[in-house]
CSV table of C-alpha atoms in Angstrom, one decimal:
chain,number,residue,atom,x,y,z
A,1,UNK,CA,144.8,82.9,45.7
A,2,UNK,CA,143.6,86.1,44.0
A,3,UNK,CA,141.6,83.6,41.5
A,4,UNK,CA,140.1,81.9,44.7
A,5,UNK,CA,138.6,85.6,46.0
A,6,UNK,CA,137.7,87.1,42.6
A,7,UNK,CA,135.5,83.6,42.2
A,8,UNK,CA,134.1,84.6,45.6
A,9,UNK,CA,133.5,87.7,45.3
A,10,UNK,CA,131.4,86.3,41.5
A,11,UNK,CA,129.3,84.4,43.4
A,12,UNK,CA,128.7,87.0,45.7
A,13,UNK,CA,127.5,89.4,42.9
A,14,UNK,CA,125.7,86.7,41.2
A,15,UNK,CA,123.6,85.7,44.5
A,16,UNK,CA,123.4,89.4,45.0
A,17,UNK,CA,121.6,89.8,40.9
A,18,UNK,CA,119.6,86.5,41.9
A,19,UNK,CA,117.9,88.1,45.0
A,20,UNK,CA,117.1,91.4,43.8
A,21,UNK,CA,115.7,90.2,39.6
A,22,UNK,CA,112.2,89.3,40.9
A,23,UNK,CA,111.7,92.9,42.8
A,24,UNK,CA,113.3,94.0,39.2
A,25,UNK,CA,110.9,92.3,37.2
A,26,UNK,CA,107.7,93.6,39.9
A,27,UNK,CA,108.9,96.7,39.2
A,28,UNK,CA,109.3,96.4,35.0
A,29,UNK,CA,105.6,94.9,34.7
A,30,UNK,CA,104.4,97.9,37.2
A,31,UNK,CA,105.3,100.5,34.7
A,32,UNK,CA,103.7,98.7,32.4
A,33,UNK,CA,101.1,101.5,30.6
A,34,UNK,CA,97.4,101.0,31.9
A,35,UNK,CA,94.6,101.6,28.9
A,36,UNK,CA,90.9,102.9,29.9
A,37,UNK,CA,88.0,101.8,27.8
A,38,UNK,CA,87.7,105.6,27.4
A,39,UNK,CA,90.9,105.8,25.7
A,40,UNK,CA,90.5,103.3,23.1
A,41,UNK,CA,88.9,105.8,20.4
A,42,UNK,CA,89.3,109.7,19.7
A,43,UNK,CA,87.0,110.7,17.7
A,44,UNK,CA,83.9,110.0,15.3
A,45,UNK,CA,85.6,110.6,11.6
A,46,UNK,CA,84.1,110.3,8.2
A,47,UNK,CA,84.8,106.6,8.1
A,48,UNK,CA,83.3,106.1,11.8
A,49,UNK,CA,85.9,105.6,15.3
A,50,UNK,CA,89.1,106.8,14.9
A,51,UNK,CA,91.9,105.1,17.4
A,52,UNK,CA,93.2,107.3,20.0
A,53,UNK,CA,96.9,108.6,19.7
A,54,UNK,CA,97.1,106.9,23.1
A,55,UNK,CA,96.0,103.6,21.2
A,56,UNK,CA,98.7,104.2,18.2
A,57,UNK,CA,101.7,105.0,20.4
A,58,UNK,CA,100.8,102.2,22.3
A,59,UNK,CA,100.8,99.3,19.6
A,60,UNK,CA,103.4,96.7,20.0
A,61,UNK,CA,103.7,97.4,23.6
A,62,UNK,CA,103.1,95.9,26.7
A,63,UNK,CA,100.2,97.0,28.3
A,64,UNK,CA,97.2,96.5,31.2
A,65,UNK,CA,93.7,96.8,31.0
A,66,UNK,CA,91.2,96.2,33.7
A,67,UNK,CA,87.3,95.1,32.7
A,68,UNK,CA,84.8,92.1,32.7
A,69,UNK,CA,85.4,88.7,30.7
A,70,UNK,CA,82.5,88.3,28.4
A,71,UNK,CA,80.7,84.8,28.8
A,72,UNK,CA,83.2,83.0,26.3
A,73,UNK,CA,81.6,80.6,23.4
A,74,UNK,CA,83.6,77.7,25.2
A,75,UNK,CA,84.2,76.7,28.6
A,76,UNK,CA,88.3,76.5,28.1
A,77,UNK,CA,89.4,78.8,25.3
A,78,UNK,CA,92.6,80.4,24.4
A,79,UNK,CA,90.5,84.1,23.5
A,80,UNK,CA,88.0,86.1,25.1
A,81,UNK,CA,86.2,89.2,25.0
A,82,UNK,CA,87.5,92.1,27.4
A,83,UNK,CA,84.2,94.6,28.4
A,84,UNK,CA,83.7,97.5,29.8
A,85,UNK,CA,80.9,96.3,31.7
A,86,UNK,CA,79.6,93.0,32.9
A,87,UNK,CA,77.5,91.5,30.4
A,88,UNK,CA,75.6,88.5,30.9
A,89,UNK,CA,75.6,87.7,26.7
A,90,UNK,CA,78.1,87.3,24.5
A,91,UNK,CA,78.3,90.8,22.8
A,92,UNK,CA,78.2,89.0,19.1
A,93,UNK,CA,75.0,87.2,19.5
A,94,UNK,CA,72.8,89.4,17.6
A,95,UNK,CA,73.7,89.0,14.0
A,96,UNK,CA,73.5,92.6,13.0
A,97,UNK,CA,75.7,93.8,15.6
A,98,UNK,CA,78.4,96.2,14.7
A,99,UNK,CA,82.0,96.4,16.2
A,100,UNK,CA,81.1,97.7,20.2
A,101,UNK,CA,83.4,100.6,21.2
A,102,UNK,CA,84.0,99.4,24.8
A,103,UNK,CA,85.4,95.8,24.2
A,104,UNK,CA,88.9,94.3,23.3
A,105,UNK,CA,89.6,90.7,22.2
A,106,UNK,CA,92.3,88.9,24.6
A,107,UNK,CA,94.4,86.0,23.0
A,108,UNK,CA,95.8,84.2,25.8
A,109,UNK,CA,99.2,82.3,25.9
A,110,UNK,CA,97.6,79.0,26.2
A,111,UNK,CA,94.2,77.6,26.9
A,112,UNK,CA,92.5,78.4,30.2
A,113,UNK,CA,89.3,78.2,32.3
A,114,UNK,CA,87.6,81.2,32.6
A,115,UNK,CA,86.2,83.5,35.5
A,116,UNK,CA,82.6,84.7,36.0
A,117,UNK,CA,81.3,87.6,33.9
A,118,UNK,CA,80.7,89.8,36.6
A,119,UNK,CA,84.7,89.7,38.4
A,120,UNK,CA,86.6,92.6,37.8
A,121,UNK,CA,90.0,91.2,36.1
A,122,UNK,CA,93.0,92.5,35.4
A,123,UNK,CA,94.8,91.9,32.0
A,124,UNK,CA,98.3,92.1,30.4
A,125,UNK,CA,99.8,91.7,27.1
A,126,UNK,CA,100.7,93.3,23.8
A,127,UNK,CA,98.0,95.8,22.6
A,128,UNK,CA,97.4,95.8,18.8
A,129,UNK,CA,94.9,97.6,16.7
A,130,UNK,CA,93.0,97.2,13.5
A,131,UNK,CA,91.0,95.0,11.1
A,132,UNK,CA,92.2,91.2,11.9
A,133,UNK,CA,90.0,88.3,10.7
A,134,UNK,CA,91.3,85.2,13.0
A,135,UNK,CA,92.2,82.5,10.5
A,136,UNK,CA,91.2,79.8,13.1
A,137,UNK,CA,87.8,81.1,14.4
A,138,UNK,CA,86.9,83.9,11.5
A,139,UNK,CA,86.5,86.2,14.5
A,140,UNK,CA,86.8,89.8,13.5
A,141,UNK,CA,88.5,92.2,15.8
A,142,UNK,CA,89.3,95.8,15.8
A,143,UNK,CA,91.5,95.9,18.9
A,144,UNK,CA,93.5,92.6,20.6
A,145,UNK,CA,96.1,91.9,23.4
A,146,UNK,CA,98.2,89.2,22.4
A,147,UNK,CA,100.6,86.7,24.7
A,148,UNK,CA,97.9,87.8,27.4
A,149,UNK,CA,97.7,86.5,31.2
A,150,UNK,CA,95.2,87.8,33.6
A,151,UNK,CA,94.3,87.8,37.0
A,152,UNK,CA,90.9,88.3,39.5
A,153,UNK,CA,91.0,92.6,41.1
């Protein structure tokens, strides 16, 4: 009989777990750390931007961004270039441009569609920083979100 009521009272806990692990989660990916385009870089050194201490602590770790989806070089990708501001270019069209301080590159999970240049987006993923040359695309970044998702503000 006591076997009978501890099973019971199992289930019990285990519906209980069940019901309150999405409001668990919510809460997790809330306190997720938020990154500003102004806190990407702190300062101008010798050698040109310096990540911010914000940026370094940050590496490895789950983070969210808000910004603009630059127009993307295909219409289903699985990257994209996170912006400061809307831009109606791709910011790598002019040959002699130089790294921009006020974007980030996005690798997405898997391939997706993406949203117009001028809705405000939300994204989240892993923040990492320095010199990476894709070995798919050649692209160049300074600063990337991996595992990404994001979602229309």
């Amino acid at each position: 009989m006591e076997t009978v009521s501890s099973l019971h009272l199992s289930r019990r806990r285990l519906i209980g777990a069940a019901m309150v692990l999405p409001f668990t989660a919510s809460l997790v990916r809330a306190a997720e750390p938020s990154l500003a385009f102004d806190e990407l870089y702190g300062k101008f050194g010798v050698l040109g931007l310096e990540f911010s201490d914000k940026v370094k602590r940050l590496a490895g770790k789950g983070i969210s961004m808000k910004g603009f989806m630059a127009p993307p070089l295909k219409a289903e990708a699985q990257f994209f270039v996170l912006t400061e501001v809307p831009m109606s270019l791709c910011p790598f069209c002019s040959s002699d441009a130089d790294w921009p301080d006020n974007i980030v590159v996005v690798y997405l999970g898997e391939k997706q569609t993406f949203v117009q240049p001028r809705q405000t987006i939300k994204v989240r993923g892993t923040l990492e920083y320095g010199s990476w040359t894709d070995p798919d695309t050649g692209f160049v970044s300074l600063l990337r979100i991996r595992q990404a998702e994001y979602s229309a503000v």
